[in-house]
Coordinates of C-alpha atoms and ligand atoms in Angstrom, one line a residue:
X1 CA 0.0 0.0 0.0
X2 CA 1.3 3.4 -0.9
X3 CA 1.1 5.9 1.9
X4 CA 0.5 9.3 0.5
X5 CA -1.0 10.9 3.6
X6 CA 0.3 14.3 4.5
X7 CA -0.3 17.4 6.6
X8 CA -1.1 20.8 5.0
X9 CA 1.4 23.6 5.7
X10 CA 0.3 26.9 7.3
X11 CA 0.0 29.8 5.0
X12 CA 2.7 32.4 5.0
X13 CA 1.9 35.3 7.3
X14 CA 3.7 38.5 6.4
X15 CA 5.6 40.0 9.4
X16 CA 6.2 43.6 10.0
X17 CA 2.9 45.0 8.8
X18 CA 0.3 46.7 11.0
X19 CA -2.1 43.8 10.7
X20 CA -1.7 40.1 9.8
X21 CA -1.9 39.3 6.1
X22 CA -1.8 36.0 4.2
X23 CA -0.6 35.4 0.7
X24 CA -2.6 33.9 -2.1
X25 CA -0.7 32.8 -5.3
X26 CA -1.8 31.3 -8.6
X27 CA 0.7 30.4 -11.3
X28 CA 0.4 30.2 -15.1
X29 CA 3.4 28.0 -16.2
X30 CA 4.5 28.0 -19.8
X31 CA 6.1 24.7 -20.5
X32 CA 7.8 24.1 -23.9
X33 CA 6.6 20.8 -25.4
X34 CA 9.5 18.4 -25.9
X35 CA 8.9 18.2 -29.6
X36 CA 11.5 18.5 -32.4
X37 CA 9.0 20.4 -34.6
X38 CA 6.8 23.4 -33.9
X39 CA 3.1 23.2 -33.1
X40 CA 1.8 24.1 -36.6
X41 CA 4.9 23.7 -38.8
X42 CA 7.8 21.3 -39.4
X43 CA 10.4 23.9 -38.5
X44 CA 13.0 22.8 -35.9
X45 CA 12.8 23.8 -32.3
X46 CA 16.5 23.3 -31.6
X47 CA 17.9 25.8 -29.0
X48 CA 20.7 28.1 -29.9
X49 CA 20.4 28.0 -33.7
X50 CA 21.4 30.9 -35.9
X51 CA 18.7 33.6 -35.6
X52 CA 15.8 33.2 -38.0
X53 CA 17.1 29.9 -39.3
X54 CA 14.3 27.8 -37.9
X55 CA 11.3 29.6 -39.5
X56 CA 8.7 28.1 -41.8
X57 CA 6.6 30.4 -43.9
X58 CA 3.6 29.8 -41.6
X59 CA 5.7 30.8 -38.6
X60 CA 6.7 34.0 -40.3
X61 CA 3.0 34.8 -40.9
X62 CA 3.3 34.8 -44.7
X63 CA 0.0 35.4 -46.3
X64 CA -2.0 32.4 -47.4
X65 CA 0.0 29.9 -45.3
X66 CA -2.1 27.4 -43.3
X67 CA -1.2 25.9 -39.9
X68 CA -1.2 22.1 -39.7
X69 CA -1.5 20.6 -36.2
X70 CA 1.5 18.5 -35.0
X71 CA 0.0 15.3 -33.6
X72 CA 3.1 14.6 -31.5
X73 CA 2.6 17.9 -29.6
X74 CA -1.1 17.0 -28.9
X75 CA 0.0 13.5 -27.6
X76 CA 2.5 15.2 -25.2
X77 CA -0.1 17.6 -23.9
X78 CA -2.5 14.7 -23.3
X79 CA 0.3 12.8 -21.5
X80 CA 1.0 15.8 -19.3
X81 CA -2.7 16.1 -18.5
X82 CA -2.8 12.4 -17.5
X83 CA 0.4 12.8 -15.4
X84 CA -1.4 15.6 -13.5
X85 CA -4.4 13.4 -12.9
X86 CA -6.5 15.7 -15.1
X87 CA -9.5 15.2 -17.3
X88 CA -8.7 15.1 -21.0
X89 CA -11.1 16.9 -23.3
X90 CA -11.8 14.8 -26.4
X91 CA -12.9 17.9 -28.2
X92 CA -10.9 21.1 -27.9
X93 CA -10.5 24.1 -30.2
X94 CA -8.0 26.8 -31.1
X95 CA -8.6 30.5 -30.8
X96 CA -6.8 33.5 -32.1
X97 CA -5.5 35.9 -29.5
X98 CA -5.0 39.1 -31.4
X99 CA -2.3 41.6 -30.5
X100 CA 0.5 43.5 -32.2
X101 CA 4.1 42.9 -31.4
X102 CA 7.2 43.0 -33.7
X103 CA 8.1 39.4 -32.8
X104 CA 4.6 38.2 -33.6
X105 CA 4.4 38.3 -37.4
X106 CA 1.0 36.7 -37.6
X107 CA -0.6 39.5 -35.6
X108 CA -2.1 36.9 -33.3
X109 CA -1.2 33.9 -31.2
X110 CA -3.0 30.7 -31.7
X111 CA -4.1 29.5 -28.3
X112 CA -7.1 27.6 -26.7
X113 CA -9.2 30.0 -24.6
X114 CA -12.7 28.5 -24.7
X115 CA -12.0 24.8 -25.0
X116 CA -8.6 23.7 -23.7
X117 CA -7.4 20.2 -24.3
X118 CA -6.9 19.5 -20.6
X119 CA -9.3 20.3 -17.7
X120 CA -9.0 20.0 -14.0
X121 CA -6.0 18.2 -12.4
X122 CA -3.8 18.4 -9.3
X123 CA -0.2 18.6 -8.1
X124 CA 0.9 17.5 -4.7
X125 CA 3.7 20.0 -3.6
X126 CA 6.0 18.5 -1.0
X127 CA 7.3 21.0 1.6
X128 CA 8.9 18.6 4.1
X129 CA 8.6 14.9 4.7
X130 CA 4.9 14.3 5.4
X131 CA 4.0 17.9 4.7
X132 CA 2.5 18.9 1.4
X133 CA 0.1 21.2 -0.3
X134 CA -2.4 20.0 -2.9
X135 CA -2.6 22.6 -5.7
X136 CA -5.5 22.3 -8.1
X137 CA -4.8 22.7 -11.8
X138 CA -7.6 24.6 -13.6
X139 CA -6.6 23.8 -17.1
X140 CA -3.8 23.2 -19.6
X141 CA -4.0 24.6 -23.1
X142 CA -1.8 24.3 -26.1
X143 CA -0.5 27.6 -27.7
X144 CA 2.2 29.0 -29.9
X145 CA 5.2 30.8 -28.4
X146 CA 6.1 34.2 -29.8
X147 CA 9.5 35.3 -31.2
X148 CA 12.2 37.3 -29.4
X149 CA 12.9 41.0 -29.7
X150 CA 16.5 41.9 -29.0
X151 CA 17.0 45.5 -27.9
X152 CA 20.5 45.4 -26.4
X153 CA 22.7 44.6 -29.5
X154 CA 22.7 48.0 -31.1
X155 CA 22.1 51.5 -29.7
X156 CA 19.6 52.5 -32.4
X157 CA 18.1 49.3 -33.7
X158 CA 16.1 46.4 -32.4
X159 CA 16.3 42.9 -33.8
X160 CA 13.8 40.1 -34.1
X161 CA 14.6 36.4 -33.9
X162 CA 11.7 34.2 -35.0
X163 CA 13.2 30.9 -34.1
X164 CA 10.9 30.5 -31.1
X165 CA 7.8 31.7 -33.1
X166 CA 5.3 28.9 -33.2
X167 CA 7.1 26.6 -30.8
X168 CA 4.4 24.5 -28.9
X169 CA 3.8 25.6 -25.3
X170 CA 1.6 24.0 -22.7
X171 CA 0.1 26.7 -20.4
X172 CA -0.6 25.0 -17.1
X173 CA -2.9 27.2 -15.0
X174 CA -3.1 26.6 -11.3
X175 CA -5.9 27.6 -9.0
X176 CA -4.9 30.2 -6.4
X177 CA -4.0 27.5 -3.9
X178 CA -0.4 28.4 -3.3
X179 CA 0.2 30.2 0.1
X180 CA 3.8 31.4 0.2
X181 CA 6.9 32.1 -1.8
X182 CA 8.6 28.8 -0.8
X183 CA 5.4 26.9 -1.9
X184 CA 5.4 28.7 -5.2
X185 CA 9.0 27.7 -5.9
X186 CA 8.3 24.1 -4.7
X187 CA 5.2 24.0 -7.0
X188 CA 7.3 24.9 -10.0
X189 CA 9.9 22.4 -8.9
X190 CA 7.4 19.6 -8.6
X191 CA 5.7 20.5 -11.9
X192 CA 9.1 20.4 -13.5
X193 CA 9.9 17.1 -11.9
X194 CA 6.7 15.5 -13.2
X195 CA 7.2 16.9 -16.7
X196 CA 10.7 15.5 -16.8
X197 CA 9.5 12.1 -15.6
X198 CA 6.9 12.2 -18.3
X199 CA 9.4 13.4 -20.9
X200 CA 6.9 16.1 -22.1
X201 CA 9.1 19.1 -21.4
X202 CA 12.8 19.2 -20.6
X203 CA 12.2 21.8 -17.9
X204 CA 15.4 23.8 -18.8
X205 CA 14.6 27.1 -17.1
X206 CA 17.7 28.9 -18.2
X207 CA 16.8 28.3 -21.8
X208 CA 13.3 29.6 -21.1
X209 CA 11.6 26.1 -21.6
X210 CA 9.8 26.6 -18.3
X211 CA 8.6 30.0 -17.3
X212 CA 5.9 31.2 -14.9
X213 CA 3.5 34.2 -14.7
X214 CA 3.0 34.6 -11.0
X215 CA -0.3 36.0 -9.7
X216 CA -0.1 37.5 -6.2
X217 CA -2.7 38.9 -3.8
X218 CA -3.0 39.3 -0.1
X219 CA -5.9 38.8 2.2
X220 CA -6.8 38.8 5.9
X221 CA -6.7 35.6 7.9
X222 CA -10.0 33.7 7.4
X223 CA -10.8 35.1 3.9
X224 CA -9.1 32.3 2.0
X225 CA -11.2 29.8 3.9
X226 CA -14.3 31.7 2.8
X227 CA -13.0 31.6 -0.8
X228 CA -12.4 27.8 -0.5
X229 CA -16.0 27.2 0.8
X230 CA -17.7 29.3 -1.9
X231 CA -15.1 29.4 -4.7
X232 CA -16.1 33.1 -4.8
X233 CA -13.1 35.2 -5.8
X234 CA -14.5 38.3 -4.2
X235 CA -13.2 37.0 -0.8
X236 CA -9.7 37.4 -2.2
X237 CA -7.7 40.5 -2.7
X238 CA -7.0 42.1 -6.1
X239 CA -4.1 40.4 -7.7
X240 CA -1.1 41.5 -9.7
X241 CA 0.6 39.3 -12.3
X242 CA 4.4 39.1 -12.5
X243 CA 5.3 38.1 -15.9
X244 CA 7.9 35.7 -17.3
X245 CA 9.8 34.4 -14.4
X246 CA 12.4 31.7 -15.1
X247 CA 14.2 31.3 -11.8
X248 CA 13.0 29.7 -8.6
X249 CA 14.9 32.2 -6.5
X250 CA 13.5 35.3 -8.4
X251 CA 10.0 33.9 -8.1
X252 CA 10.3 33.8 -4.3
X253 CA 11.9 37.3 -4.2
X254 CA 9.3 38.8 -6.5
X255 CA 6.4 37.3 -4.4
X256 CA 7.9 38.6 -1.2
X257 CA 8.4 42.1 -2.6
X258 CA 5.0 42.2 -4.2
X259 CA 3.2 41.1 -1.1
X260 CA 4.8 43.8 0.9
X261 CA 4.1 46.4 -1.7
X262 CA 0.4 45.5 -1.8
X263 CA 0.1 45.4 2.0
X264 CA 1.7 48.9 2.2
X265 CA -0.8 50.3 -0.3
X266 CA -3.8 48.8 1.5
X267 CA -2.6 49.8 5.0
X268 CA -2.1 53.3 3.7
X269 CA -5.8 53.4 2.7
X270 CA -5.2 52.8 -1.0
X271 CA -6.3 50.0 -3.3
X272 CA -4.3 47.5 -5.3
X273 CA -4.7 48.0 -9.0
X274 CA -4.9 44.8 -11.1
X275 CA -2.0 45.0 -13.5
X276 CA 0.9 43.2 -15.1
X277 CA 4.3 43.8 -13.5
X278 CA 7.9 42.8 -14.2
X279 CA 10.5 41.7 -11.6
X280 CA 13.8 43.5 -11.7
X281 CA 16.3 41.2 -10.0
X282 CA 19.0 43.8 -9.8
X283 CA 16.8 46.2 -7.9
X284 CA 14.8 43.4 -6.1
X285 CA 11.5 45.0 -7.0
X286 CA 8.5 44.6 -9.3
X287 CA 7.5 47.4 -11.7
X288 CA 4.3 48.1 -13.5
X289 CA 4.4 47.0 -17.2
X290 CA 0.8 47.5 -18.3
X291 CA -2.6 47.6 -16.8
X292 CA -4.2 44.2 -16.8
X293 CA -5.7 43.4 -20.1
X294 CA -9.0 41.5 -20.3
X295 CA -9.9 38.7 -22.7
X296 CA -12.0 41.0 -24.8
X297 CA -9.0 43.3 -25.4
X298 CA -7.6 40.5 -27.5
X299 CA -10.8 39.9 -29.4
X300 CA -10.4 36.2 -29.2
X301 CA -12.2 34.2 -31.8
X302 CA -12.1 30.6 -33.1
X303 CA -9.2 30.2 -35.5
X304 CA -10.8 29.8 -38.9
X305 CA -7.7 28.0 -40.2
X306 CA -8.0 25.0 -37.9
X307 CA -10.8 22.5 -37.3
X308 CA -11.8 21.7 -33.7
X309 CA -9.4 19.1 -32.4
X310 CA -11.1 15.8 -31.8
X311 CA -9.3 12.9 -30.3
X312 CA -10.4 9.4 -29.5
X313 CA -10.7 7.8 -26.1
X314 CA -8.8 4.8 -27.3
X315 CA -5.8 7.0 -28.2
X316 CA -5.9 8.6 -24.8
X317 CA -6.1 5.2 -23.2
X318 CA -3.0 4.1 -25.2
X319 CA -1.1 7.2 -23.9
X320 CA -2.4 6.5 -20.3
X321 CA -1.0 2.9 -20.6
X322 CA 2.4 4.4 -21.5
X323 CA 2.7 6.6 -18.4
X324 CA 5.8 6.0 -16.4
X325 CA 5.7 5.6 -12.6
X326 CA 5.5 9.2 -11.3
X327 CA 7.6 10.8 -8.5
X328 CA 5.0 10.5 -5.6
X329 CA 4.4 6.8 -6.3
X330 CA 8.1 6.1 -6.8
X331 CA 9.1 7.8 -3.6
X332 CA 6.4 6.0 -1.6
X333 CA 7.5 2.7 -3.1
X334 CA 11.2 3.3 -2.3
X335 CA 10.3 3.9 1.4
X336 CA 8.3 0.7 1.4
X337 CA 10.5 -1.6 -0.7
X338 CA 13.9 -0.5 0.5
X339 CA 13.1 0.7 4.1
X340 CA 14.7 4.1 3.5
X341 CA 13.6 7.4 5.0
X342 CA 11.2 9.7 3.1
X343 CA 14.1 12.2 2.8
X344 CA 16.4 9.7 1.2
X345 CA 13.6 8.5 -1.1
X346 CA 12.9 12.1 -2.2
X347 CA 16.6 12.6 -2.9
X348 CA 16.8 9.4 -5.0
X349 CA 13.6 10.2 -6.9
X350 CA 14.4 13.8 -7.7
X351 CA 15.3 12.8 -11.2
X352 CA 14.1 9.7 -13.0
X353 CA 17.7 8.8 -14.0
X354 CA 18.9 9.0 -10.4
X355 CA 16.1 6.6 -9.4
X356 CA 16.9 4.2 -12.2
X357 CA 20.5 4.2 -11.3
X358 CA 19.8 3.5 -7.6
X359 CA 17.4 0.7 -8.4
X360 CA 19.9 -1.0 -10.6
X361 CA 22.5 -0.9 -7.9
X362 CA 20.1 -2.0 -5.1
X363 CA 18.9 -5.0 -7.2
X364 CA 22.4 -6.0 -8.2
X365 CA 23.9 -5.6 -4.7
X366 CA 20.8 -7.1 -3.0
X367 CA 20.8 -4.3 -0.4
X368 CA 18.7 -1.2 -0.7
X369 CA 19.9 0.5 2.4
X370 CA 23.6 0.2 1.6
X371 CA 22.9 1.1 -2.1
X372 CA 21.0 4.3 -1.0
X373 CA 23.8 5.3 1.3
X374 CA 26.4 4.8 -1.3
X375 CA 24.5 6.5 -4.1
X376 CA 23.5 9.5 -2.0
X377 CA 26.7 10.0 0.0
X378 CA 29.5 8.8 -2.2
X379 CA 28.3 8.8 -5.8
X380 CA 26.2 12.0 -5.8
X381 CA 28.9 13.9 -3.8
X382 CA 31.6 12.8 -6.2
X383 CA 29.6 13.7 -9.3
X384 CA 28.6 17.0 -7.9
X385 CA 32.3 17.8 -7.3
X386 CA 32.9 17.3 -11.1
X387 CA 29.6 18.9 -12.1
X388 CA 28.5 15.7 -13.8
X389 CA 25.0 14.3 -14.3
X390 CA 24.2 10.7 -13.2
X391 CA 24.1 9.7 -16.9
X392 CA 27.8 10.8 -17.1
X393 CA 28.8 8.7 -14.1
X394 CA 32.1 7.0 -14.7
X395 CA 31.0 4.3 -12.2
X396 CA 28.3 2.0 -13.7
X397 CA 25.6 0.5 -11.4
X398 CA 27.2 -2.9 -11.8
X399 CA 30.6 -1.6 -10.5
X400 CA 29.1 0.1 -7.5
X401 CA 27.0 -3.0 -6.8
X402 CA 30.2 -5.1 -6.8
X403 CA 31.8 -2.8 -4.3
X404 CA 28.7 -3.0 -2.0
X405 CA 28.6 -6.8 -2.3
X406 CA 32.3 -7.0 -1.1
X407 CA 31.4 -4.8 1.9
X408 CA 28.4 -7.0 2.8
X409 CA 30.6 -10.1 2.5
X410 CA 33.1 -8.5 4.9
X411 CA 35.7 -8.8 2.2
X412 CA 36.7 -5.2 2.3
X413 CA 36.4 -2.5 5.0
X414 CA 34.4 0.6 4.5
X415 CA 37.6 2.6 4.2
X416 CA 38.9 0.2 1.5
X417 CA 35.6 0.4 -0.3
X418 CA 35.9 4.2 -0.6
X419 CA 39.4 3.8 -2.0
X420 CA 38.2 1.2 -4.5
X421 CA 35.3 3.5 -5.4
X422 CA 37.8 6.3 -6.2
X423 CA 40.0 4.0 -8.3
X424 CA 37.0 2.8 -10.3
X425 CA 35.8 6.4 -10.6
X426 CA 39.0 7.7 -12.0
X427 CA 40.6 4.7 -13.8
X428 CA 37.6 2.4 -14.3
X429 CA 38.0 -1.4 -14.0
X430 CA 36.4 -4.4 -12.2
X431 CA 36.2 -3.7 -8.5
X432 CA 36.8 -7.3 -7.5
X433 CA 39.9 -7.6 -9.7
X434 CA 41.2 -4.3 -8.3
X435 CA 40.8 -5.7 -4.7
X436 CA 42.5 -9.0 -5.7
X437 CA 45.4 -7.5 -7.6
X438 CA 46.2 -4.8 -5.0
X439 CA 45.8 -7.2 -2.1
X440 CA 43.1 -5.1 -0.5
X441 CA 41.0 -8.0 0.8
X442 CA 40.2 -7.7 4.4
X443 CA 42.0 -10.2 6.6
X444 CA 39.4 -11.9 8.8
X445 CA 41.7 -14.8 9.3
X446 CA 42.0 -14.7 13.1
X447 CA 45.3 -16.5 13.3
X448 CA 47.0 -13.9 11.1
X449 CA 45.5 -11.0 13.1
X450 CA 46.4 -12.7 16.4
X451 CA 50.0 -13.0 15.2
X452 CA 50.1 -9.3 14.3
X453 CA 48.5 -8.3 17.7
X454 CA 51.0 -10.4 19.6
X455 CA 53.9 -9.0 17.7
X456 CA 52.9 -5.4 18.5
X457 CA 52.2 -6.2 22.1
X458 CA 55.6 -7.9 22.5
X459 CA 57.3 -4.9 21.1
X460 CA 55.4 -2.4 23.3
X461 CA 55.2 -3.9 26.9
X462 CA 54.8 -0.4 28.5
X463 CA 51.9 0.4 26.3
X464 CA 50.3 -3.0 27.2
X465 CA 50.5 -2.1 30.9
X466 CA 48.9 1.3 30.3
X467 CA 46.1 -0.1 28.2
X468 CA 45.4 -2.8 30.9
X469 CA 44.9 0.0 33.4
X470 CA 42.9 2.2 31.1
X471 CA 40.8 0.2 28.5
X472 CA 40.3 3.4 26.5
X473 CA 44.0 3.1 25.3
X474 CA 43.2 -0.3 23.5
X475 CA 42.5 1.8 20.4
X476 CA 46.2 2.5 20.0
X477 CA 46.8 -1.3 19.3
X478 CA 44.0 -1.5 16.9
X479 CA 45.5 1.5 15.0
X480 CA 49.0 -0.2 14.9
X481 CA 47.5 -3.5 13.7
X482 CA 45.6 -1.7 10.9
X483 CA 48.8 0.1 9.9
X484 CA 50.8 -3.1 9.9
X485 CA 48.3 -4.8 7.7
X486 CA 47.9 -1.9 5.3
X487 CA 44.4 -1.3 6.4
X488 CA 43.2 -4.8 5.3
X489 CA 42.6 -6.3 8.7
X490 CA 38.9 -6.5 9.6
X491 CA 38.6 -3.9 12.3
X492 CA 35.9 -5.8 14.2
X493 CA 38.1 -8.8 14.5
X494 CA 41.1 -6.7 15.5
X495 CA 39.1 -5.0 18.2
X496 CA 38.0 -8.3 19.7
X497 CA 41.4 -9.9 19.7
X498 CA 43.1 -6.8 21.2
X499 CA 40.4 -6.7 24.0
X500 CA 40.9 -10.4 24.7
X501 CA 44.6 -10.2 24.8
X502 CA 44.7 -7.2 27.1
X503 CA 42.2 -8.8 29.5
X504 CA 43.6 -12.2 29.3
Ligands
ADP1 P1 -6.3 35.7 -16.7 O1 -6.8 34.9 -17.8 O2 -6.8 37.1 -16.7 O3 -4.8 35.6 -16.6 P2 -7.3 33.8 -14.8 O4 -8.6 33.8 -14.1 O5 -7.1 32.8 -15.8 O6 -6.9 35.2 -15.3 O7 -6.2 33.6 -13.6 C1 -4.9 33.6 -13.9 C2 -4.2 33.0 -12.7 O8 -4.4 33.9 -11.6 C3 -4.6 31.7 -12.2 O9 -3.5 30.9 -11.9 C4 -5.4 32.0 -10.9 O10 -5.3 30.9 -10.0 C5 -4.7 33.2 -10.4 N1 -5.6 34.1 -9.6 C6 -6.8 34.4 -9.8 N2 -7.3 35.2 -8.8 C7 -6.2 35.4 -7.9 C8 -6.1 36.1 -6.7 N3 -7.0 36.8 -6.2 N4 -4.9 36.0 -6.1 C9 -3.9 35.3 -6.6 N5 -4.0 34.6 -7.8 C10 -5.1 34.6 -8.4
MG2 MG1 -3.6 34.5 -18.0

């Protein structure tokens, strides 16, 4: 049985204001669909290409060009919806969102306002072991990305790069269920993790493949509960939307700043104006960008170039059958199957490749606890030092498993195991052979150890007397024996023999 019970965290209360205020946050996350081609054209989506080299005529808004839906993108949106436990709409439709911008040559963005492909879902946002917030998803719709205007290359001219134009985005809209800056960042992190597990978005925030519009309002304690009971937004404060955030750190800073700004306005007797703002990380503040536009400002209407999108339940079922095990389930299973802590399980399931690596080691070594320990403490630490991903690990799961098996069989000490690990990490090789060839096998042969202990005691009679008077000094003999045997003696056995000889 998977245990997914959890406690709900308290909302963030802003300190330092005259009264108590709580935060209410809703996110619109734009996730780039992991597709090689764009949503309505065959142009490439490769990042970092020469400007304006990945542009089909339809992306450039050439007259008379017709968009053709990319089935692969639709499948990935459906998969994302299923991964977020959402309802899939078998019939959805595309609308034109009209606005003028130099990097939007069509003069409109094709989006899904009235009939999105995915309906209500949910994301469980982990805050600490056993503490999580359930954030409801309102909808996911497919839409085109716009191009990029470049204003800082020339003092007098602006440039436009259309490579991004028409790339497929999933806009994942949350309900205003997020109650603090840390939760907002954790929500984006969890969403990113799920998308990466699903393989529907690579989640590279630096490249802009995952960006969030952050809606922030403040309310008095008790008001959010009234909203929850009634779903009536009038219980909540007026919100501001902070656009285009692609860093978890900045998301938190921007929310914190924005909450304080709104509270100051209200406590001064003013009213928050609903608007779109931008966060300036250098100044650590948000600035007004434009007053909030309404849907009618865009004169949305059904895109006449595209038929409504109809998909079949059987196709959705096929996609559902292909879903991988998702993070929450995997984490719960790791706790159950391998007897590890929630914390270790969440570390090992952060990335699907980490989890796969760990499981390969655990199965091969026949010991989940030791495998978890070694993967988390030794392997991850070592990889981090070299800034390497798990997929670039020079130590394969079979090699690490071989080391762990030798520890379990008492063939090598923990210390030797670390040395062998380092040798395999830098030079490669078969751990068992390395241990054999370099004579690193642990000596558990009591006769040999006894001989070594006796020899050292015979050479140090004064030390023997001292240790007999004070048992704490026995450690000195253990150290000498370990030194004399090049660290290969089994420390447990050495300890026992030293103790017996001193007492005897
Ligand atoms: P729009 O289409 O104008 O952007 P939506 O109603 O779709 O507006 O809401 C956009 C986002 O704003 C959603 O994520 C929603 O949860 C969030 N939101 C709505 N009201 C509030 C509020 N009072 N405080 C914080 N977030 C809110
Ligand atoms: Mg919106």
